[in-house]
Coordinates of C-alpha atoms and ligand atoms in Angstrom, one line a residue:
M1 CA -6.1 -32.7 -6.8
K2 CA -3.8 -30.1 -5.3
K3 CA -4.3 -28.9 -1.8
I4 CA -4.1 -25.1 -1.7
V5 CA -3.3 -23.3 1.6
I6 CA -3.9 -19.6 1.9
V7 CA -2.2 -17.7 4.7
G8 CA -4.1 -14.6 5.5
A9 CA -7.8 -14.1 5.1
G10 CA -7.2 -10.5 3.9
V11 CA -8.3 -8.8 0.8
A12 CA -5.9 -10.9 -1.1
G13 CA -6.6 -14.3 0.4
V14 CA -10.3 -13.8 0.1
N15 CA -10.2 -12.7 -3.6
A16 CA -7.9 -15.7 -4.4
A17 CA -10.3 -18.3 -2.8
T18 CA -13.3 -16.7 -4.7
K19 CA -11.6 -16.8 -8.0
L20 CA -10.9 -20.5 -7.5
V21 CA -14.3 -21.7 -6.3
D22 CA -16.1 -19.5 -8.8
N23 CA -14.2 -21.5 -11.4
G24 CA -15.0 -24.9 -10.2
Y25 CA -12.1 -25.5 -8.0
P26 CA -13.3 -27.5 -5.0
G27 CA -13.8 -25.5 -1.9
E28 CA -12.8 -28.7 0.3
M29 CA -9.1 -28.5 -1.3
I30 CA -8.8 -24.8 -0.1
T31 CA -7.7 -23.9 3.4
V32 CA -7.6 -20.3 4.6
I33 CA -5.7 -19.6 7.9
D34 CA -5.8 -16.3 9.6
M35 CA -4.8 -15.1 13.1
G36 CA -7.9 -12.9 13.4
K37 CA -11.5 -13.5 13.4
D38 CA -14.4 -14.5 11.1
P39 CA -16.6 -11.5 10.2
Y40 CA -19.3 -12.3 12.7
Q41 CA -16.8 -12.3 15.6
R42 CA -14.5 -9.6 14.6
K43 CA -14.5 -6.5 16.8
P44 CA -14.3 -2.9 15.4
E45 CA -11.0 -2.4 17.2
E46 CA -9.5 -5.3 15.3
V47 CA -8.3 -3.1 12.4
M48 CA -5.7 -5.2 10.9
T49 CA -6.7 -8.8 11.4
G50 CA -9.6 -11.1 10.4
F51 CA -11.8 -11.6 7.5
L52 CA -10.8 -9.1 4.6
G53 CA -7.9 -8.1 6.8
A54 CA -7.0 -4.5 6.9
G55 CA -9.4 -3.9 4.0
G56 CA -12.4 -5.1 5.9
W57 CA -12.0 -2.1 8.4
S58 CA -10.7 0.3 5.9
D59 CA -12.1 3.6 4.4
G60 CA -13.4 1.4 1.6
K61 CA -12.0 3.3 -1.2
L62 CA -11.1 1.1 -4.2
T63 CA -8.4 3.0 -6.4
Y64 CA -8.7 2.2 -10.1
H65 CA -5.5 3.1 -11.6
T66 CA -2.1 1.2 -12.1
A67 CA -0.1 4.0 -10.8
I68 CA -1.8 3.9 -7.4
G69 CA -1.7 1.2 -4.6
G70 CA 1.6 -0.7 -5.5
Q71 CA 2.7 -2.9 -8.1
L72 CA 0.6 -4.7 -10.6
S73 CA 1.0 -3.8 -14.3
K74 CA 4.7 -4.6 -13.9
Y75 CA 3.8 -8.3 -13.5
C76 CA 0.9 -8.7 -15.9
G77 CA 0.7 -5.6 -18.2
E78 CA -1.6 -2.7 -18.2
E79 CA -4.5 -4.2 -19.8
K80 CA -4.5 -7.3 -17.8
A81 CA -4.2 -5.2 -14.6
M82 CA -7.0 -3.0 -15.3
E83 CA -9.1 -6.3 -16.0
L84 CA -7.9 -7.8 -12.6
M85 CA -8.9 -4.7 -10.7
D86 CA -12.3 -4.8 -12.4
Q87 CA -12.7 -8.3 -10.8
V88 CA -11.9 -7.1 -7.4
I89 CA -14.5 -4.2 -7.6
T90 CA -17.0 -6.6 -9.0
N91 CA -16.6 -8.9 -5.9
F92 CA -17.1 -5.9 -3.6
K93 CA -20.3 -5.0 -5.3
R94 CA -21.4 -8.6 -5.6
F95 CA -21.5 -9.0 -1.7
H96 CA -22.6 -5.6 -1.0
P97 CA -26.2 -5.4 0.5
K98 CA -26.9 -2.3 -1.8
P99 CA -24.6 -2.6 -4.7
E100 CA -26.3 0.5 -6.3
E101 CA -24.8 2.6 -3.6
V102 CA -21.2 1.9 -4.7
Q103 CA -20.3 5.1 -6.4
C104 CA -17.4 5.8 -8.6
S105 CA -15.8 9.3 -8.6
N106 CA -13.9 10.0 -11.8
P107 CA -12.2 13.5 -11.5
V108 CA -12.1 15.8 -14.5
E109 CA -9.3 16.0 -16.9
E110 CA -6.2 17.9 -15.7
P111 CA -6.8 21.6 -15.6
E112 CA -5.0 23.9 -18.1
F113 CA -3.3 26.0 -15.4
I114 CA -1.4 23.0 -14.4
K115 CA -0.4 21.5 -17.7
P116 CA 2.8 23.6 -18.6
Y117 CA 4.7 22.7 -15.4
F118 CA 3.3 19.4 -13.7
G119 CA 1.4 16.3 -14.6
L120 CA -1.6 16.0 -12.2
R121 CA -2.5 12.3 -11.5
L122 CA -6.3 11.9 -11.4
F123 CA -7.8 8.4 -11.2
P124 CA -11.2 7.1 -10.4
V125 CA -12.1 5.7 -7.0
W126 CA -15.1 3.5 -6.0
H127 CA -16.3 4.3 -2.7
V128 CA -17.7 1.1 -1.0
G129 CA -18.8 2.8 2.2
T130 CA -17.0 1.9 5.3
D131 CA -20.2 1.2 7.2
Y132 CA -21.1 -1.5 4.6
L133 CA -17.8 -3.4 4.9
S134 CA -18.9 -5.6 7.7
E135 CA -22.1 -6.7 6.0
I136 CA -20.0 -7.4 2.8
A137 CA -17.6 -9.4 4.7
K138 CA -20.3 -11.6 6.2
N139 CA -21.9 -12.2 2.9
W140 CA -18.7 -13.0 1.1
Y141 CA -17.7 -15.4 4.1
D142 CA -21.0 -17.3 3.8
Y143 CA -20.4 -17.8 0.1
L144 CA -17.0 -19.2 0.5
V145 CA -18.1 -21.5 3.5
S146 CA -21.2 -22.6 1.3
K147 CA -18.7 -23.6 -1.4
G148 CA -16.9 -25.7 1.1
V149 CA -13.7 -23.7 1.7
Q150 CA -12.1 -24.5 5.1
F151 CA -11.3 -21.8 7.5
Y152 CA -8.8 -21.7 10.5
W153 CA -9.6 -18.7 12.6
E154 CA -7.5 -17.2 15.4
T155 CA -4.6 -19.3 14.2
K156 CA -1.2 -17.9 13.6
V157 CA 1.2 -19.4 11.3
S158 CA 4.7 -19.0 12.9
N159 CA 7.0 -20.9 10.4
I160 CA 6.8 -22.3 6.9
N161 CA 9.0 -24.9 5.5
F162 CA 9.3 -24.1 1.8
R163 CA 11.4 -27.2 1.1
H164 CA 9.0 -29.7 2.7
N165 CA 5.7 -27.8 1.8
E166 CA 4.8 -27.4 5.4
I167 CA 3.4 -24.7 7.6
I168 CA 3.5 -24.6 11.3
M169 CA 0.6 -22.9 13.1
K170 CA -1.0 -22.5 16.5
S171 CA -4.1 -21.3 17.8
V172 CA -3.9 -17.8 19.6
K173 CA -7.1 -18.5 21.8
P174 CA -5.9 -18.1 25.5
E175 CA -7.5 -21.4 26.1
F176 CA -5.1 -23.1 23.7
A177 CA -1.9 -21.5 25.0
N178 CA -0.5 -24.7 26.2
M179 CA -1.1 -26.8 23.2
D180 CA 1.7 -27.8 20.7
N181 CA 2.2 -26.3 17.3
D182 CA 0.4 -28.0 14.5
G183 CA 1.5 -28.7 11.0
M184 CA -0.2 -28.8 7.7
F185 CA 1.2 -29.7 4.3
Y186 CA 0.3 -27.9 1.1
D187 CA 0.8 -28.3 -2.6
E188 CA 0.3 -24.7 -3.4
L189 CA 0.7 -21.9 -0.9
I190 CA -0.8 -18.3 -1.3
F191 CA 1.1 -16.1 1.2
G192 CA -0.9 -13.1 1.9
V193 CA -0.2 -11.7 5.4
G194 CA -0.5 -8.1 4.8
K195 CA 1.0 -5.4 6.7
S196 CA 0.2 -7.2 10.0
G197 CA 2.3 -10.1 8.9
I198 CA 5.2 -8.0 7.6
D199 CA 7.8 -9.1 10.2
F200 CA 6.8 -12.7 9.6
A201 CA 7.4 -12.1 5.9
Q202 CA 10.7 -10.4 6.6
E203 CA 11.6 -13.5 8.8
L204 CA 11.0 -15.9 6.1
A205 CA 13.0 -13.8 3.6
N206 CA 16.0 -13.8 5.9
K207 CA 15.8 -17.5 6.7
Y208 CA 15.6 -18.5 3.0
E209 CA 17.7 -15.7 1.7
L210 CA 15.0 -14.8 -0.8
P211 CA 16.4 -12.4 -3.4
D212 CA 14.5 -9.1 -3.6
E213 CA 13.8 -6.6 -6.4
P214 CA 16.0 -3.4 -6.5
K215 CA 14.3 -0.6 -4.4
S216 CA 14.3 3.2 -5.0
V217 CA 14.9 6.0 -2.6
Q218 CA 12.0 8.0 -1.4
I219 CA 13.0 11.1 0.2
G220 CA 12.0 14.7 0.1
V221 CA 10.5 17.4 2.3
R222 CA 7.2 18.3 3.9
F223 CA 5.9 21.5 2.4
E224 CA 3.4 23.7 4.1
A225 CA 1.5 26.8 3.1
P226 CA -1.8 28.7 3.9
Q227 CA -4.5 26.7 1.9
E228 CA -5.9 29.6 0.1
H229 CA -2.9 29.5 -2.4
F230 CA -3.9 26.0 -3.5
Q231 CA -7.7 26.4 -3.2
K232 CA -8.2 26.2 -7.0
L233 CA -6.6 22.8 -7.1
I234 CA -8.1 21.5 -3.8
D235 CA -11.5 22.3 -5.4
I236 CA -10.7 19.7 -8.1
S237 CA -9.0 17.1 -6.1
Y238 CA -8.7 17.1 -2.3
D239 CA -5.7 14.9 -2.2
F240 CA -4.0 16.2 -5.4
K241 CA -0.9 14.5 -6.9
L242 CA 1.3 16.7 -9.0
Y243 CA 4.2 14.9 -10.5
R244 CA 7.0 15.1 -12.8
K245 CA 9.6 12.8 -14.2
F246 CA 13.1 13.1 -15.3
D247 CA 13.8 9.6 -17.0
D248 CA 17.4 10.3 -18.0
E249 CA 18.4 11.1 -14.5
G250 CA 16.3 8.3 -12.9
V251 CA 14.3 10.7 -10.6
S252 CA 10.6 11.5 -10.4
L253 CA 8.9 13.7 -8.0
R254 CA 5.3 13.8 -6.7
S255 CA 3.3 15.7 -4.2
F256 CA 2.2 13.2 -1.5
C257 CA -0.5 12.8 1.0
T258 CA -2.0 16.2 1.0
N259 CA -3.8 17.5 4.0
N260 CA -6.0 20.5 4.1
N261 CA -8.5 22.5 6.2
A262 CA -7.1 21.4 9.8
A263 CA -3.8 20.4 8.6
Y264 CA -0.8 19.8 10.8
V265 CA 2.8 18.8 10.2
A266 CA 4.0 15.8 12.4
V267 CA 7.3 14.8 13.6
E268 CA 8.3 11.2 13.0
E269 CA 11.0 9.4 14.8
T270 CA 12.8 6.5 13.1
Y271 CA 16.0 5.0 13.9
G272 CA 16.5 8.0 16.5
D273 CA 16.4 10.6 13.8
H274 CA 13.5 13.0 13.0
S275 CA 11.7 13.4 9.9
Y276 CA 8.2 14.8 8.8
N277 CA 4.9 13.7 7.8
G278 CA 1.4 15.5 8.1
H279 CA -2.2 14.8 8.9
A280 CA -5.5 16.4 9.0
K281 CA -8.2 16.7 11.8
K282 CA -11.8 16.4 10.8
D283 CA -13.1 18.6 13.7
E284 CA -13.9 22.1 12.7
A285 CA -12.5 23.3 16.0
Y286 CA -8.9 22.5 14.6
R287 CA -9.3 24.4 11.3
N288 CA -6.1 26.4 10.6
N289 CA -6.6 27.0 6.9
M290 CA -3.3 25.3 6.1
T291 CA -2.3 22.8 3.5
N292 CA 0.7 20.5 3.9
F293 CA 2.2 17.7 1.5
G294 CA 5.1 15.8 0.9
I295 CA 7.3 16.6 -2.1
L296 CA 9.0 13.2 -2.5
M297 CA 11.6 12.2 -4.9
E298 CA 11.9 8.7 -6.0
I299 CA 15.5 8.2 -7.0
N300 CA 16.4 5.0 -8.9
G301 CA 19.9 3.3 -9.2
I302 CA 21.2 3.9 -5.7
E303 CA 22.8 0.7 -4.5
D304 CA 21.7 0.4 -1.1
P305 CA 18.6 2.7 -0.8
F306 CA 17.9 1.9 2.6
T307 CA 21.4 2.7 4.1
W308 CA 21.7 5.8 1.8
S309 CA 18.3 7.2 3.0
R310 CA 19.3 6.6 6.8
E311 CA 22.5 8.4 6.2
V312 CA 21.2 11.3 4.5
V313 CA 18.3 11.7 7.2
N314 CA 21.0 11.5 9.9
K315 CA 22.9 14.3 8.1
L316 CA 19.8 16.5 8.2
Q317 CA 19.5 16.7 11.8
S318 CA 20.5 19.7 13.9
N319 CA 19.9 20.2 17.8
G320 CA 18.2 16.8 18.0
T321 CA 15.5 17.8 15.4
G322 CA 15.1 17.9 11.6
L323 CA 15.3 21.3 9.7
Y324 CA 12.9 24.0 8.8
Y325 CA 13.5 26.4 5.8
S326 CA 11.3 29.2 4.8
P327 CA 11.8 32.6 3.0
S328 CA 9.3 34.3 5.3
R329 CA 7.5 32.2 7.8
K330 CA 8.3 30.5 11.2
P331 CA 7.5 26.7 12.1
S332 CA 3.9 26.0 12.8
T333 CA 2.4 24.4 15.8
T334 CA 0.9 21.0 16.3
S335 CA -3.0 20.6 16.9
E336 CA -2.2 20.6 20.5
G337 CA -0.5 24.1 20.2
N338 CA 3.2 22.9 20.5
D339 CA 5.8 23.9 18.2
V340 CA 6.5 21.4 15.5
T341 CA 10.1 20.7 16.6
S342 CA 12.6 21.6 14.1
T343 CA 15.7 23.8 13.6
Q344 CA 15.1 26.8 11.4
I345 CA 17.9 27.2 8.6
S346 CA 19.0 29.9 6.3
L347 CA 19.1 29.8 2.5
D348 CA 22.9 29.5 2.9
T349 CA 22.6 26.3 5.0
L350 CA 20.1 25.0 2.4
A351 CA 22.6 25.4 -0.3
H352 CA 25.7 24.2 1.5
V353 CA 24.4 21.7 3.9
V354 CA 21.1 20.3 2.6
E355 CA 21.9 20.2 -1.1
P356 CA 25.2 18.2 -0.5
A357 CA 23.6 16.0 2.2
M358 CA 20.9 14.7 -0.3
G359 CA 23.5 13.9 -2.9
G360 CA 22.9 16.8 -5.2
Y361 CA 19.2 15.8 -5.7
F362 CA 17.8 18.6 -3.6
K363 CA 17.8 20.9 -6.5
Y364 CA 14.7 18.9 -8.1
V365 CA 12.8 19.9 -4.8
M366 CA 13.7 23.5 -5.2
D367 CA 12.6 23.5 -9.0
F368 CA 9.4 21.9 -8.1
I369 CA 8.6 24.7 -5.5
M370 CA 9.6 27.4 -7.9
D371 CA 7.2 26.0 -10.6
M372 CA 4.6 25.7 -8.0
K373 CA 5.1 29.5 -7.6
K374 CA 4.2 30.0 -11.2
V375 CA 1.1 27.8 -11.1
F376 CA -0.2 29.3 -7.8
P377 CA 0.9 33.0 -8.2
T378 CA -0.2 34.1 -4.8
L379 CA 2.2 31.6 -3.2
Q380 CA 5.1 33.7 -3.6
D381 CA 7.4 33.6 -0.4
D382 CA 4.5 32.4 1.7
W383 CA 5.5 28.8 2.4
G384 CA 7.8 26.7 4.4
M385 CA 9.3 23.2 4.3
Y386 CA 10.3 20.7 7.1
I387 CA 13.4 18.8 6.0
P388 CA 13.3 15.6 5.5
E389 CA 10.4 13.5 4.8
V390 CA 11.3 9.9 3.9
K391 CA 9.8 6.5 3.1
Y392 CA 11.7 3.5 4.0
L393 CA 10.3 0.9 1.7
S394 CA 10.2 -2.8 2.8
P395 CA 12.0 -5.1 0.5
E396 CA 9.8 -6.7 -2.2
V397 CA 10.8 -10.4 -2.9
K398 CA 11.6 -11.5 -6.4
V399 CA 8.8 -13.4 -8.0
D400 CA 8.2 -14.9 -11.2
Y401 CA 6.0 -12.3 -13.1
K402 CA 3.7 -14.9 -14.6
N403 CA 2.3 -16.2 -11.3
L404 CA 4.1 -14.3 -8.5
A405 CA 5.8 -17.5 -7.3
L406 CA 9.1 -17.1 -5.6
V407 CA 11.9 -17.7 -7.8
D408 CA 13.3 -20.7 -5.9
Y409 CA 10.1 -22.0 -4.7
P410 CA 7.4 -22.2 -7.6
N411 CA 4.7 -23.5 -5.5
V412 CA 4.9 -20.5 -3.0
H413 CA 3.1 -17.2 -4.3
F414 CA 3.5 -14.0 -2.4
V415 CA 0.4 -11.4 -2.9
G416 CA -1.0 -8.4 -1.6
D417 CA 0.9 -5.9 0.9
A418 CA 3.3 -8.9 1.8
L419 CA 4.5 -8.5 -1.8
S420 CA 4.3 -5.1 -3.2
A421 CA 0.8 -3.8 -2.9
R422 CA -0.3 -0.8 -0.8
G423 CA -4.0 -0.8 -1.5
I424 CA -7.3 -3.0 -1.6
T425 CA -7.7 -3.2 -5.3
V426 CA -4.1 -4.2 -6.3
S427 CA -3.9 -6.7 -3.4
G428 CA -7.1 -8.4 -4.6
A429 CA -6.0 -8.2 -8.2
Q430 CA -2.5 -9.9 -7.5
A431 CA -4.3 -12.6 -5.8
I432 CA -6.8 -13.2 -8.5
Y433 CA -3.8 -13.2 -10.9
V434 CA -2.3 -16.1 -8.9
A435 CA -5.7 -18.1 -8.6
E436 CA -5.9 -17.8 -12.5
S437 CA -2.4 -19.4 -12.9
V438 CA -3.5 -22.2 -10.4
L439 CA -6.6 -22.6 -12.3
G440 CA -4.9 -22.8 -15.5
E441 CA -3.1 -25.8 -14.4
Y442 CA -6.0 -27.3 -12.9
K443 CA -8.2 -27.0 -16.1
K444 CA -5.5 -28.5 -18.2
H445 CA -5.4 -31.6 -15.9
V446 CA -9.2 -31.6 -15.9
Y447 CA -9.1 -31.7 -19.7
L448 CA -6.5 -34.4 -19.8
Y449 CA -8.4 -36.5 -17.2
D450 CA -11.7 -36.1 -19.2
Q451 CA -9.8 -37.2 -22.2
G452 CA -8.6 -40.4 -20.2
T453 CA -4.9 -39.4 -20.7
G454 CA -4.1 -38.1 -17.3
D455 CA -4.6 -38.0 -13.6
L456 CA -6.5 -35.1 -12.0
F457 CA -3.3 -33.8 -10.1
Ligands
FAD1 C1 -6.9 2.0 8.6 C2 -6.8 1.5 7.2 C3 -7.4 2.1 6.2 C4 -7.2 1.7 4.8 N1 -7.9 2.3 3.8 C5 -7.7 1.8 2.5 C6 -8.6 2.4 1.5 O1 -9.5 3.1 1.9 N2 -8.3 2.0 0.4 C7 -7.1 1.2 0.0 O2 -7.2 0.7 -1.3 N3 -6.5 0.6 0.9 C8 -6.7 1.1 2.3 N4 -6.0 0.5 3.3 C9 -4.8 -0.4 2.7 C10 -5.4 -2.0 2.4 O3 -6.4 -2.2 3.6 C11 -4.5 -3.0 2.4 O4 -3.6 -2.7 1.3 C12 -5.1 -4.4 2.0 O5 -5.9 -4.7 2.9 C13 -3.9 -5.4 1.9 O6 -4.5 -6.6 1.7 P1 -3.6 -8.0 2.0 O7 -4.6 -9.1 1.9 O8 -2.4 -8.0 1.5 O9 -3.5 -7.7 3.5 P2 -4.6 -7.7 4.7 O10 -5.8 -7.2 4.2 O11 -4.0 -6.7 5.8 O12 -4.8 -9.0 5.3 C14 -3.7 -9.8 5.9 C15 -4.3 -10.8 6.8 O13 -3.2 -11.8 7.1 C16 -3.4 -12.2 8.4 N5 -2.1 -12.6 9.1 C17 -1.1 -11.7 9.1 N6 -0.1 -12.7 9.7 C18 -0.6 -13.7 9.9 C19 0.1 -15.1 10.4 N7 1.2 -15.1 10.7 N8 -0.7 -16.1 10.4 C20 -2.1 -15.9 10.1 N9 -2.7 -15.0 9.6 C21 -2.0 -13.8 9.6 C22 -4.1 -10.8 9.0 O14 -4.8 -11.5 10.3 C23 -4.9 -10.3 8.0 O15 -6.3 -10.7 8.2 C24 -6.1 0.9 4.6 C25 -5.3 0.1 5.7 C26 -5.6 0.6 6.9 C27 -4.7 -0.1 7.9

C-alpha cells in the first residue's frame, strides 16, 4: 500500500484527501502536513494558512469556467475540467451547514451592443458565503479525521528530497523551537502549498532545476473614466471582462479587475519601478463614481517574458513615477486625497516613447480604447490611462498532463496555486485529478490482489 503525503491542507490538499478516502483509499495511509492550524484553532487573521488554506478564509466565490482561475483544461480537456470543478463545488455543498443557501449566479448572454467589437466573458459563480466557510471547514475536517487521515498541524516542511522520497519538517510552535527537524518518507507526494508557499516552491524548482512552461507577457495600462459611461455594462456585470484575441499575432487583450463606485487607482512599486493597479472601497463615504480597470495584453512568444517586462516597465518611468495620458483629464487622487503619482505625457510622447518601449504592441491598447468609444458613445475623450500595469507571472513547473507529476519525478504531483491555479475551483479540481490518477493505480492493484495475481502495492 502506498503512503501518500500531502504538503498543504489548502483547498487542493483537502480535495485530494477527500477524493482518495471517498473511493476507499485507507485514511491511515494519507498524511497531510500544514504550517497553519486546524479549523477549530485557526484565527480569522490567519488568512493564508491552515485547513482549506487561503480558500478557507476567502470570499467563497467558486467560479465555474475553464477560462477563469488558472490552468485546468490544458491538462485534462474541457469536458473533464468541468466535471472536476463540479466535484469541488459538490464538496463545498456537502459540508455546508445549509447547502440550500449556496447560490449560483449565472449572468445573461452577452448584450448586443458589445458584440460587434468585443467578447464579454460571462461565467457562473457559486457563492458559498464567507461566513459559512469556517463551519464548512470544521465539518470537512471531522469527516477526514473520521476516515483515519493523519494531520500534522503547525508543521512547516522546509525541504524535500525528491530523489530519496523524503520530506524534512519541523513544528512551528514556539515551545518546539529547539527541536530538531523531522523526516518522513512518502511513496506519492501531493505538493499544494499555495501562495503562502510560493517561495518554498521556487526554492525546490531552483534546487532541482525543474523545467518550466513557457510564459506569456502580461502588460498594459490602468484605464480610468467616470462610471456613468460604463453603467449600462456594470448593471449586467460588476467586474465585466471585455476581451479580444489576435491569434495570428499571438496577442490577446482583456479588461481586468474592474473597480466601480468608490474606485481608486493605486501605485505599485516592484523592483524599484512604478506600475498601476486599482481597488474599490466599500464605504459610501469614499464614493467618487469612477470606474477603473486594467487593459492587459497577453503576449506570447517572447523569449524571456520576465526580463522583457521588467525592461519595458523601466522604460516607462519618468521623474521617478509611471506615466499618465489623457486627451482631457488630469490624474486622479487616492482615497486619502493625494495625487496618484504619475507624470502626465502628451500624445506625441505616447506615440514616440510608449509605443516603441512596448515593442510596438501598444497599438492594440489604443485600438481597444477606440472601440470602447464606439460601444460606450458618451465616453469620447473623458478618460485617462496610467502606464504601465504589469503582472509578473511566477514560473509554472512542467508536469505530465495526465497526472500533474513532475517530468523527472513521477511520484511528485504539483497542484493548486503552487502549480498554475489562481482560484478555489481550479485548485481543488487539479488535486482531484491527481487523486484520480493515484486511485487508478490503487484500484488496479486491488483488482490484481483480489484475483490472487499481485501484491497490494
Ligand atoms: C483573501 C483572499 C480571498 C480569495 N478569494 C477567492 C474567491 O473568492 N474565489 C476564488 O476562487 N479564489 C479566491 N482566492 C484564491 C484562493 O483562495 C486560492 O486560489 C486557493 O486557496 C488555492 O488553493 P491551494 O490549495 O493551492 O493553496 P491554499 O489554499 O493557499 O493552501 C496552501 C496551504 O499550504 C500550507 N503551506 C504553505 N507552505 C507550507 C509549508 N512549507 N509547509 C507546510 N504547509 C505549507 C499553507 O498553510 C496553506 O494552508 C482568495 C485568496 C485570498 C488570499
